[in-house]
Amino acid sequence: MSVKSIISRCDALFEDLDFHCVREWKQAHPGALAIGYMPIYVPRELIHAAGILPVGILGGGDRLEVIHGDAYYQSYICRIPRSTIELAVTGRLDCLDGMLFPSICDVIRNLSGMWQIKFPGKYVRYFDVPQNYESDIGGQYYINELQVLRDDLGRLAGRPIPDADIRASTAAYNENRRVIAGLYQYRAAKPWQVPTAELYLLLRAGLVLPVEEHTRLLGEYLAATDAEPRPVRDNCRVVVTGMFCEQPPLGLIKSIEMAGCYIVDDDFMLVARWLLDEVPLEGDPLQNLSEAFLKRSAESAAKFVARREDKGRFLIDSVRHNRAEGVVFAAPSFCDPALLERPMLQRALNREGIPYTAFKYAENSGQMQPIREQAGTFADSIKLWSE
Amino acid sequence: MALVTAGIDIGTGAVKAVLMRHDGDVHDWLARRVERIRRRDPLVLAREIYAALLVEQRIPGGDIAYVATTGDGENVPFRTGHFYSMTTHARGAVFLAPGIVAVLDVGALHGRAISIDLRGKVLSYKMTSQCASGSGQFLENIARYLGVAMEEVGELSLKSDNPEKVSSICAVLAETDVINMVSRQISTPNILKGIHLSMADRLVKLLKSIKAASGRVMLTGGLAADIGLVAAMREQIAEQKAGVDVISHPDSIYAGALGAALWGEFRYRKLAQLEQLAKAV
């Protein structure tokens, strides 16, 4: 397959707000269920092990007109919960048999409550994760949470989920994470070969496709793009951060790159990159998932960092590791986690002498010229005036 | 080692391109060309102009060390890199008139005052608001209503003996003003001078907003060649006690393309240095 045809397929999946591919999957697997989840992270291994299709729900983007959703939230709340509830009340999510709401912020927690009231027949769970990273405290708590989820999913699927199935699913997701990590490494080495708009669409496809199919697709893309050399531009290398929940319009990602920046790392679709290493397949599978979460997981605004001096280390390591020349903070308007974290991260960057620029967006932002100007002048300042 | 770079500036009204030869600190113009867009595809036009310059100079495309774009040139497929207009206008203006303290870029769509240091580094800037009444496109529309070629506008404006004031806030109101003036048989030079003064009034306010209070200010962009506007600017500077001296240059229109070519050379050498450093490590 060519890059064009792969990206065209991913784009069609991205544009489809009626989730036809989920409906088709359910038709092809009579009796099978699909469960939605919101950012940032849920253990998809458990859903997969139950024979259920995990479906990532990231709001309605810039293609959905929010009519009902605004009635549920005040004007000072971000847009993703409005467009998500709009998707639901307009029947677009009726292919889902349940929803998981990870603990990312109060707004998403409230959304889980609304879901319980609005859709009493569906499985709804507010999936809490530990903010204590000691194995015998947070770890024990998290294993209990995983066990509750495992039992719930088993009941929905009509059969208990054996350890062997969780190990098999963990192996499938290990492979998916390995290929995604390879794709990120490839992009950091040759960013002109993997425009971030393409990488973004590839990752979005992974939110609706079965994991095995997604892994194959990623492999095909890597081979296809490597076989199609593209022109190298004199762009500066940046890490983009803050886009882990409400999604930017695709045009915004394109605008940053068009403005003269190569994005060499980002925090898109963290669910697929949250666990940094391969999860061991031997031993207790829940304990393995828990230890991976506690000891080797990514960072975001929704994760507690115990030691003040460690705040920002993950971002700085990414800058260094990916040879980035600056950081672009792009956060959704009214996103408390991202916007409250920003000054702490900026302080850490200041200490390291890493330049940055910052702006806000909404998932339906339409005017890209100011962002192009800002990202472009930032790129110029790095290319022309940095030491 | 001498090298050649290209600068391509895609503006709202015209595409400008230059080729420059660089040998150490010596930067020479090889060729330049400007063409009005006139409903053509700017990207196609940019490619045509660039190809024509290469043919004219008998330089193969592969010998160009860096093709730098600016303005709306982010999508030019054969570019090596893109720089933003403020950055390139500042650099181009400093090349044309060393020692300037600010640049006033007046193009087809808007006006922009840019405060710079002696190296051409942008310190701050202010743009005209979205209204088109301070722009070249507005002046071009008026010239068309009056049946005057753009090239004649400046000379005619200088012949004014009693300029008629127009609205400086809104292009639509200003155009209505002009229609009324024509029906009142106000002379073309007086109408044009009135428009120049109205534009100059806004541009001088822009200069004051970036705190340019002394020294020379270089006019760039398509309207830099309009001697009527330059004269009106000087009058407004005196009237508003702005304290600066506004200058233009016969090649002001190329400032963006020129700046892009110069920055292209800078980046080419910097990237080569970085590559050598990486090899050494």
XYZ file of C-alpha atoms in Angstrom:
668
model
C 0.000 0.000 0.000
C 1.145 3.530 -0.684
C 1.421 6.229 1.970
C -1.429 8.038 0.266
C -3.823 5.101 0.442
C -2.933 4.312 4.066
C -3.409 7.916 5.148
C -6.572 8.185 3.114
C -8.004 5.208 5.012
C -6.975 6.700 8.361
C -8.477 10.030 7.357
C -11.791 8.347 6.534
C -11.793 6.718 9.988
C -10.949 10.062 11.578
C -13.740 11.866 9.713
C -16.361 9.252 10.563
C -18.245 10.579 13.559
C -20.818 7.759 13.289
C -18.180 5.092 13.996
C -19.163 2.892 11.056
C -16.074 0.750 11.467
C -17.125 -0.099 15.033
C -20.618 -0.986 13.814
C -19.137 -3.135 11.049
C -16.845 -4.888 13.533
C -19.814 -5.689 15.745
C -21.779 -7.019 12.770
C -18.840 -9.221 11.838
C -18.625 -10.473 15.443
C -22.211 -11.225 16.455
C -22.791 -10.750 20.171
C -19.472 -8.983 20.692
C -19.429 -5.665 22.570
C -17.615 -2.365 22.148
C -16.620 -0.076 25.004
C -15.568 3.531 24.681
C -12.882 5.263 26.694
C -11.724 8.828 27.036
C -8.198 10.223 27.405
C -5.621 9.763 28.847
C -5.139 6.136 29.738
C -7.136 2.971 30.332
C -5.708 -0.574 30.353
C -7.067 -1.621 26.965
C -5.504 -5.034 27.515
C -8.357 -5.978 29.877
C -11.069 -4.878 27.415
C -9.374 -6.766 24.602
C -8.960 -9.860 26.777
C -12.727 -9.870 27.341
C -13.237 -10.025 23.562
C -14.595 -6.454 23.642
C -13.490 -3.783 21.164
C -11.973 -0.756 22.932
C -12.962 2.488 21.179
C -11.227 5.782 21.919
C -13.591 8.764 22.112
C -11.873 12.119 21.728
C -14.789 14.498 21.219
C -16.316 15.685 17.983
C -13.454 17.725 16.571
C -14.137 20.624 14.236
C -16.693 18.725 12.166
C -19.432 18.494 14.752
C -21.875 21.271 15.445
C -22.558 21.246 19.162
C -26.233 22.025 19.776
C -27.311 19.964 22.790
C -23.891 19.723 24.420
C -23.739 23.391 25.401
C -26.749 22.896 27.663
C -24.754 20.552 29.868
C -21.730 22.712 30.614
C -20.963 26.279 31.593
C -19.196 28.536 29.111
C -15.936 28.352 31.056
C -15.597 24.606 30.538
C -13.525 23.130 27.710
C -15.189 21.764 24.580
C -14.454 18.047 24.642
C -17.208 17.107 27.144
C -19.787 19.129 25.186
C -18.990 17.503 21.884
C -18.721 14.059 23.495
C -22.175 14.346 25.004
C -23.391 15.739 21.673
C -22.101 12.584 19.995
C -23.973 10.501 22.540
C -27.340 12.269 22.625
C -27.459 12.334 18.826
C -27.117 8.539 18.752
C -23.645 8.434 17.228
C -22.284 6.431 20.163
C -25.142 3.937 20.398
C -22.771 1.306 19.003
C -20.961 1.441 22.353
C -22.081 -0.834 25.176
C -20.259 1.112 27.831
C -17.862 3.954 28.582
C -14.766 4.304 30.720
C -13.896 7.742 32.058
C -10.306 7.861 33.313
C -9.465 10.205 36.152
C -8.014 13.125 34.244
C -9.954 16.101 35.604
C -13.172 17.125 37.346
C -14.917 17.802 34.054
C -14.444 14.267 32.799
C -15.495 12.922 36.208
C -18.698 14.965 35.939
C -19.200 13.611 32.448
C -19.130 10.079 33.829
C -21.927 11.062 36.203
C -23.979 12.537 33.392
C -23.470 9.343 31.412
C -24.840 7.271 34.269
C -27.953 9.448 34.419
C -28.466 9.770 30.659
C -27.704 6.199 29.683
C -28.779 3.962 32.573
C -28.675 0.835 30.421
C -24.999 1.204 29.567
C -21.960 0.162 31.542
C -20.255 3.308 32.896
C -17.158 3.406 35.025
C -15.057 6.228 36.356
C -11.677 4.556 36.141
C -9.471 5.824 38.915
C -5.711 5.460 38.838
C -3.277 5.859 41.734
C -1.363 9.047 42.418
C 0.895 7.190 44.828
C 3.584 5.215 43.023
C 4.679 2.847 45.797
C 3.938 -0.767 44.876
C 2.484 -1.644 48.271
C 0.249 1.454 48.441
C -0.700 2.837 45.016
C 0.160 -0.479 43.404
C -2.140 -2.458 45.662
C -4.903 0.076 45.101
C -4.438 -0.067 41.340
C -4.435 -3.868 41.246
C -7.778 -3.768 43.074
C -9.134 -1.269 40.509
C -7.913 -3.474 37.671
C -9.552 -6.498 39.302
C -12.892 -4.687 39.619
C -12.690 -3.704 35.961
C -11.715 -7.237 34.995
C -14.719 -8.646 36.878
C -17.081 -6.060 35.347
C -15.840 -6.755 31.816
C -16.092 -10.491 32.441
C -19.725 -10.107 33.477
C -20.455 -8.005 30.357
C -18.738 -10.554 28.120
C -20.530 -13.414 29.817
C -17.366 -15.228 30.915
C -14.583 -14.651 33.409
C -11.333 -13.382 31.893
C -8.544 -15.895 32.511
C -4.919 -14.802 33.106
C -3.857 -16.415 29.830
C -6.187 -14.122 27.856
C -4.832 -11.023 29.591
C -1.283 -12.165 28.809
C -2.200 -12.667 25.149
C -3.791 -9.219 24.991
C -0.799 -7.698 26.767
C 1.421 -9.251 24.099
C -0.748 -7.722 21.356
C -0.513 -4.276 22.951
C 3.213 -4.695 23.648
C 3.659 -5.212 19.926
C 1.503 -2.186 19.127
C 3.499 -0.012 21.541
C 6.764 -1.325 20.110
C 5.766 -0.392 16.550
C 4.492 3.039 17.642
C 7.744 3.664 19.523
C 9.601 2.693 16.351
C 7.485 5.102 14.334
C 8.269 7.920 16.793
C 11.976 7.112 16.644
C 11.826 7.119 12.853
C 10.055 10.477 12.832
C 12.606 11.965 15.239
C 15.388 10.787 12.901
C 13.670 11.797 9.639
C 10.798 14.147 10.438
C 10.372 15.084 6.764
C 9.398 11.464 6.083
C 6.633 11.408 8.691
C 4.620 14.633 8.705
C 2.928 14.805 12.080
C -0.504 15.202 10.493
C 0.028 11.717 9.024
C 1.316 10.286 12.281
C -1.653 11.786 14.074
C -4.140 10.150 11.704
C -2.337 6.829 12.073
C -2.621 7.029 15.855
C -6.265 8.072 15.662
C -6.974 4.981 13.565
C -5.701 2.929 16.492
C -8.562 4.215 18.618
C -11.200 2.465 16.513
C -9.415 -0.448 14.839
C -8.658 -3.761 16.551
C -5.114 -3.594 17.896
C -3.763 -6.347 15.620
C -5.044 -4.553 12.510
C -3.665 -1.245 13.727
C -0.214 -2.739 14.330
C -0.207 -4.130 10.782
C -1.264 -0.764 9.388
C 1.554 1.019 11.228
C 4.071 -1.457 9.859
C 2.788 -0.947 6.332
C 3.028 2.821 6.729
C 6.610 2.667 7.993
C 7.646 0.544 5.037
C 5.725 2.718 2.571
C 7.022 6.056 3.798
C 10.588 4.798 3.930
C 10.265 3.813 0.266
C 9.008 7.272 -0.780
C 11.737 9.864 -0.127
C 10.398 13.376 0.509
C 12.192 16.724 0.372
C 14.126 17.790 3.454
C 13.257 21.278 4.703
C 15.246 23.621 6.861
C 12.778 23.486 9.736
C 13.480 23.727 13.437
C 12.758 20.722 15.642
C 10.139 21.143 18.340
C 8.323 19.101 20.960
C 4.612 19.877 21.171
C 2.910 19.413 24.527
C -0.518 19.980 26.074
C -2.681 18.192 23.503
C -3.296 15.032 25.520
C -7.066 15.379 25.987
C -9.147 17.737 23.835
C -7.732 17.343 20.369
C -6.438 20.118 18.138
C -7.969 20.456 14.681
C -5.843 18.652 12.102
C -5.301 22.039 10.461
C -3.522 23.242 13.582
C -0.993 20.410 13.452
C -0.437 21.091 9.755
C -0.072 24.809 10.484
C 2.698 24.242 13.032
C 4.666 22.190 10.527
C 3.872 24.509 7.630
C 5.204 27.382 9.735
C 8.684 25.847 9.691
C 8.664 23.394 12.601
C 9.311 19.682 12.547
C 7.425 18.111 15.430
C 9.754 15.461 16.848
C 7.718 14.498 19.908
C 4.209 15.145 21.167
C 1.617 13.926 23.645
C -1.062 12.768 21.229
C -2.988 9.555 21.994
C -1.082 8.830 25.178
C -3.203 5.732 25.727
C -1.015 4.017 23.128
C 2.262 5.330 24.552
C 1.565 5.546 28.272
C 3.463 2.407 29.207
C 7.022 3.047 28.123
C 8.415 -0.488 28.125
C 7.219 -3.932 27.258
C 4.925 -5.274 29.956
C 6.262 -8.662 31.177
C 4.125 -11.632 30.209
C 5.239 -13.959 33.014
C 3.629 -13.848 36.447
C 0.460 -12.098 37.588
C -0.823 -10.068 34.583
C -2.568 -7.432 36.724
C 0.507 -6.929 38.855
C 2.565 -6.551 35.661
C 0.193 -3.882 34.319
C 0.239 -2.147 37.670
C 4.031 -2.132 37.960
C 4.362 -0.823 34.391
C 1.950 1.980 35.256
C 3.727 2.850 38.498
C 7.340 2.552 37.469
C 7.598 3.077 33.725
C 4.816 5.271 32.430
C 4.757 8.599 30.614
C 4.010 11.909 32.270
C 1.218 14.346 31.721
C -0.536 17.106 33.606
C -2.926 14.524 35.075
C -0.136 12.566 36.732
C 1.212 13.570 40.112
C 4.950 14.184 40.361
C 5.946 13.857 44.000
C 9.266 15.718 43.967
C 9.121 19.343 42.845
C 12.581 19.123 41.257
C 11.379 16.284 39.027
C 8.570 18.343 37.489
C 9.379 18.944 33.839
C 12.133 16.319 33.736
C 10.129 14.097 31.392
C 9.665 16.983 28.931
C 13.305 18.041 29.149
C 14.416 14.451 28.559
C 12.202 14.347 25.478
C 13.746 17.595 24.195
C 17.257 16.240 24.712
C 16.561 12.734 23.452
C 14.818 13.957 20.296
C 17.322 16.781 19.688
C 14.540 19.348 19.795
C 15.418 23.025 19.650
C 12.301 24.294 21.396
C 8.924 23.493 22.864
C 5.477 24.530 21.645
C 2.890 24.615 24.438
C -0.499 24.135 22.846
C -3.335 23.598 25.271
C -7.098 23.624 24.920
C -8.856 26.706 26.259
C -10.124 26.060 29.811
C -8.033 22.890 30.187
C -7.144 23.192 33.866
C -4.562 20.383 33.947
C -2.581 21.622 30.940
C -2.809 25.322 31.739
C -1.990 24.943 35.439
C 0.963 22.732 34.641
C 2.328 25.072 31.981
C 4.117 27.570 34.302
C 5.827 24.708 36.141
C 7.075 23.232 32.875
C 8.127 26.638 31.586
C 10.111 27.230 34.750
C 11.916 23.954 34.179
C 12.636 24.902 30.542
C 13.923 28.316 31.623
C 16.391 26.613 33.935
C 17.663 24.555 31.008
C 17.684 27.467 28.538
C 15.196 25.764 26.225
C 13.087 28.250 24.221
C 9.331 27.871 24.051
C 6.181 29.507 22.782
C 2.612 28.996 23.948
C -0.921 29.298 22.635
C -4.398 27.924 23.212
C -6.894 26.289 20.914
C -10.292 24.590 20.928
C -11.140 21.449 19.012
C -13.191 23.592 16.614
C -10.688 26.438 16.188
C -10.937 27.653 12.614
C -8.548 30.591 12.311
C -5.015 29.246 11.841
C -3.245 32.380 10.604
C -2.305 33.671 14.083
C -0.964 30.240 15.022
C 1.072 30.055 11.823
C 2.469 33.519 12.531
C 3.341 32.622 16.110
C 4.857 29.236 15.338
C 6.653 30.724 12.318
C 8.240 33.600 14.178
C 9.218 31.145 16.933
C 10.892 28.935 14.318
C 12.654 31.985 12.830
C 13.907 33.068 16.235
C 15.411 29.624 16.821
C 16.888 29.268 13.346
C 18.344 32.756 13.138
C 19.119 33.957 16.629
C 19.813 30.960 18.833
C 23.453 30.215 19.718
C 33.430 29.567 -0.807
C 30.970 31.559 -2.951
C 27.412 30.347 -3.188
C 24.098 31.416 -4.703
C 20.746 31.579 -2.893
C 17.246 32.462 -4.010
C 14.584 34.443 -2.173
C 10.931 34.263 -3.164
C 8.356 36.558 -1.592
C 4.729 35.695 -2.319
C 2.653 38.705 -1.394
C -1.056 39.345 -1.732
C -0.665 41.337 -4.917
C 2.658 40.290 -6.420
C 5.399 37.667 -6.411
C 8.961 38.913 -6.025
C 12.069 36.792 -6.530
C 15.801 37.443 -6.332
C 19.017 35.508 -6.849
C 22.022 36.499 -4.769
C 25.659 35.528 -4.832
C 27.473 35.412 -1.495
C 31.230 35.387 -1.036
C 32.208 35.867 2.585
C 30.719 39.163 3.705
C 30.065 40.302 0.135
C 26.486 39.815 -1.053
C 25.735 40.662 -4.690
C 22.462 40.783 -6.531
C 22.450 38.558 -9.571
C 18.881 38.968 -10.727
C 15.471 40.148 -9.563
C 11.965 40.019 -10.880
C 8.503 41.092 -9.736
C 5.163 40.125 -11.280
C 1.624 41.022 -10.330
C -0.438 37.952 -9.499
C -3.549 39.041 -11.443
C -5.760 36.049 -10.614
C -3.027 33.517 -11.352
C -1.970 30.729 -9.001
C 0.820 32.311 -6.913
C 2.627 28.980 -6.498
C 2.723 28.410 -10.266
C 3.818 32.002 -10.789
C 6.578 31.594 -8.200
C 7.880 28.535 -10.001
C 7.803 30.351 -13.360
C 9.617 33.406 -12.053
C 12.236 31.287 -10.313
C 12.791 29.227 -13.471
C 13.102 32.407 -15.551
C 15.744 33.813 -13.187
C 17.763 30.594 -13.378
C 17.618 30.626 -17.183
C 18.563 34.299 -17.279
C 21.613 33.655 -15.094
C 22.375 30.265 -16.692
C 22.477 28.601 -13.291
C 21.181 25.029 -12.909
C 18.581 24.685 -10.130
C 20.818 22.169 -8.365
C 23.494 24.849 -7.888
C 21.257 26.992 -5.702
C 22.439 26.443 -2.151
C 19.184 27.504 -0.492
C 15.751 28.477 -1.827
C 14.154 30.642 0.855
C 10.518 31.639 0.749
C 8.646 34.302 2.649
C 5.192 35.879 2.722
C 2.633 33.276 1.672
C 5.351 30.993 0.315
C 5.039 28.253 2.954
C 3.663 25.878 0.345
C 6.252 26.406 -2.376
C 7.251 22.789 -2.977
C 10.867 23.445 -4.012
C 11.694 25.635 -0.994
C 14.544 24.721 1.329
C 13.136 26.793 4.149
C 10.596 29.478 4.910
C 10.990 32.664 6.929
C 8.268 34.953 8.196
C 7.771 38.306 6.511
C 8.784 40.438 9.448
C 12.090 38.590 9.707
C 12.835 38.924 6.012
C 11.662 42.512 5.539
C 13.825 43.524 8.492
C 16.905 41.796 7.075
C 16.306 43.049 3.533
C 15.760 46.618 4.715
C 18.975 46.604 6.783
C 20.842 45.359 3.699
C 19.426 48.187 1.570
C 19.837 50.888 4.218
C 22.195 49.964 7.067
C 21.587 51.767 10.339
C 17.811 52.047 10.128
C 15.810 51.711 13.348
C 12.503 50.452 11.981
C 10.787 49.096 8.906
C 7.385 50.115 7.635
C 6.129 47.354 5.373
C 3.144 48.530 3.339
C 1.822 45.854 1.060
C -1.392 45.095 -0.745
C -3.196 43.744 2.309
C -1.893 45.587 5.347
C 0.726 47.839 6.850
C 3.163 46.766 9.514
C 5.638 48.758 11.609
C 8.604 46.691 12.786
C 11.131 47.873 15.343
C 14.578 46.319 14.746
C 18.133 46.406 16.016
C 21.166 47.132 13.840
C 21.463 43.460 12.801
C 17.869 43.343 11.617
C 16.543 41.416 14.606
C 12.849 42.107 15.153
C 12.274 43.739 18.543
C 8.557 44.493 18.308
C 5.871 45.154 15.737
C 2.358 46.481 15.207
C 0.019 45.863 12.284
C -2.864 47.832 10.882
C -6.207 46.399 11.866
C -8.204 44.210 9.525
C -9.668 47.191 7.657
C -8.095 47.588 4.235
C -8.092 51.403 4.152
C -4.347 51.561 4.899
C -3.378 49.076 2.240
C -2.157 48.980 -1.330
C -5.236 47.100 -2.452
C -7.388 49.995 -1.309
C -5.231 52.496 -3.173
C -5.340 50.311 -6.264
C -9.144 50.198 -6.123
C -9.338 53.968 -5.875
C -6.875 54.384 -8.757
C -9.060 52.117 -10.862
C -12.194 54.178 -10.058
C -10.304 57.296 -11.071
C -8.951 55.726 -14.275
C -5.342 56.171 -13.163
C -2.512 53.609 -13.485
C -0.813 52.706 -10.185
C 2.495 53.961 -11.586
C 0.973 57.455 -12.046
C -0.522 57.746 -8.570
C 2.588 59.116 -6.849
C 3.347 61.801 -9.443
C -0.263 62.954 -9.538
C -0.448 63.159 -5.753
C 2.604 65.458 -5.708
C 0.726 67.912 -7.960
C -2.036 68.393 -5.395
C -2.695 71.992 -4.256
C -5.636 71.428 -1.929
C -5.894 67.824 -0.722
C -9.353 66.590 0.217
C -9.524 64.508 3.417
C -11.052 61.001 3.349
C -12.068 58.596 6.077
C -9.007 56.932 7.562
C -10.979 54.301 9.435
C -12.939 52.346 6.874
C -12.204 51.467 3.246
C -15.899 51.343 2.378
C -16.537 54.831 3.782
C -13.386 56.115 2.099
C -14.528 54.755 -1.246
C -17.897 56.459 -0.764
C -16.002 59.679 0.059
C -14.074 59.374 -3.183
C -17.235 58.849 -5.254
C -18.686 62.013 -3.682
C -15.472 63.912 -4.443
C -15.594 62.885 -8.078
C -19.191 64.086 -8.326
C -18.093 67.373 -6.664
C -15.420 67.678 -9.356
C -12.475 67.562 -6.933
C -9.310 67.116 -9.003
C -7.645 63.694 -9.196
C -4.351 64.952 -7.605
C -6.275 66.384 -4.639
C -8.228 63.141 -4.156
C -5.072 61.041 -4.340
C -3.163 63.307 -1.976
C -6.065 63.161 0.477
C -5.907 59.371 0.396
C -2.127 59.397 0.831
C -2.446 61.695 3.843
C -5.109 59.487 5.359
C -2.929 56.382 4.897
C 0.142 58.230 6.173
C -1.786 59.312 9.263
C -2.450 55.677 10.174
C 1.094 54.556 9.344
C 2.726 57.263 11.458
C 0.496 56.246 14.373
C 1.761 52.692 13.873
C 5.343 53.932 14.021
C 4.618 55.808 17.230
C 3.051 52.669 18.702
C 6.349 50.779 18.322
C 8.082 53.758 19.949
C 10.180 54.685 16.913
C 11.060 58.249 17.969
C 14.282 59.013 16.085
C 16.503 57.704 13.301
C 15.625 56.451 9.838
C 12.655 54.266 9.003
C 12.731 52.246 5.801
C 9.576 51.855 3.744
C 9.256 48.395 2.142
C 6.547 46.509 0.294
C 4.711 47.450 -2.872
C 3.831 50.981 -1.780
C 7.431 51.925 -1.003
C 7.749 52.994 -4.648
C 4.848 55.443 -4.328
C 6.559 58.836 -4.080
C 3.254 60.454 -3.205
C 2.912 58.275 -0.130
C 6.513 58.956 0.922
C 5.880 62.704 0.679
C 2.629 62.369 2.627
C 4.445 60.326 5.265
C 6.992 63.113 5.716
C 4.235 65.669 6.126
C 2.448 63.533 8.690
C 5.685 62.831 10.582
C 6.277 66.571 10.840
C 2.662 67.276 11.827
C 2.571 64.527 14.456
C 6.122 65.375 15.641
C 7.105 61.717 15.260
C 10.839 62.543 15.108
C 11.846 59.930 12.547
C 12.954 60.226 8.948
C 11.187 57.957 6.483
C 13.204 56.738 3.518
C 12.558 54.511 0.551
C 14.824 52.695 -1.884
C 14.363 51.843 -5.561
C 14.543 48.154 -4.561
C 12.312 48.414 -1.494
C 9.737 46.167 -3.093
C 12.311 43.337 -3.023
C 13.078 43.695 0.693
C 11.229 40.497 1.627
C 12.762 38.373 -1.138
C 16.161 39.906 -0.497
C 15.945 39.235 3.233
C 14.875 35.646 2.531
C 17.886 35.080 0.230
C 20.233 36.577 2.841
C 18.809 34.477 5.658
C 19.005 31.465 3.348
C 22.743 32.015 3.012
C 23.065 32.387 6.782
C 21.177 29.143 7.376
C 23.132 27.288 4.694
C 26.411 28.131 6.379
C 25.052 27.464 9.877
C 23.725 24.034 8.864
C 27.070 23.208 7.255
C 28.816 24.203 10.490
C 26.463 22.069 12.557
C 27.055 19.139 10.212
C 30.814 19.535 10.608
C 30.407 19.722 14.370
C 28.289 16.574 14.367
C 30.933 14.763 12.297
C 33.677 15.915 14.647
C 31.752 14.530 17.614
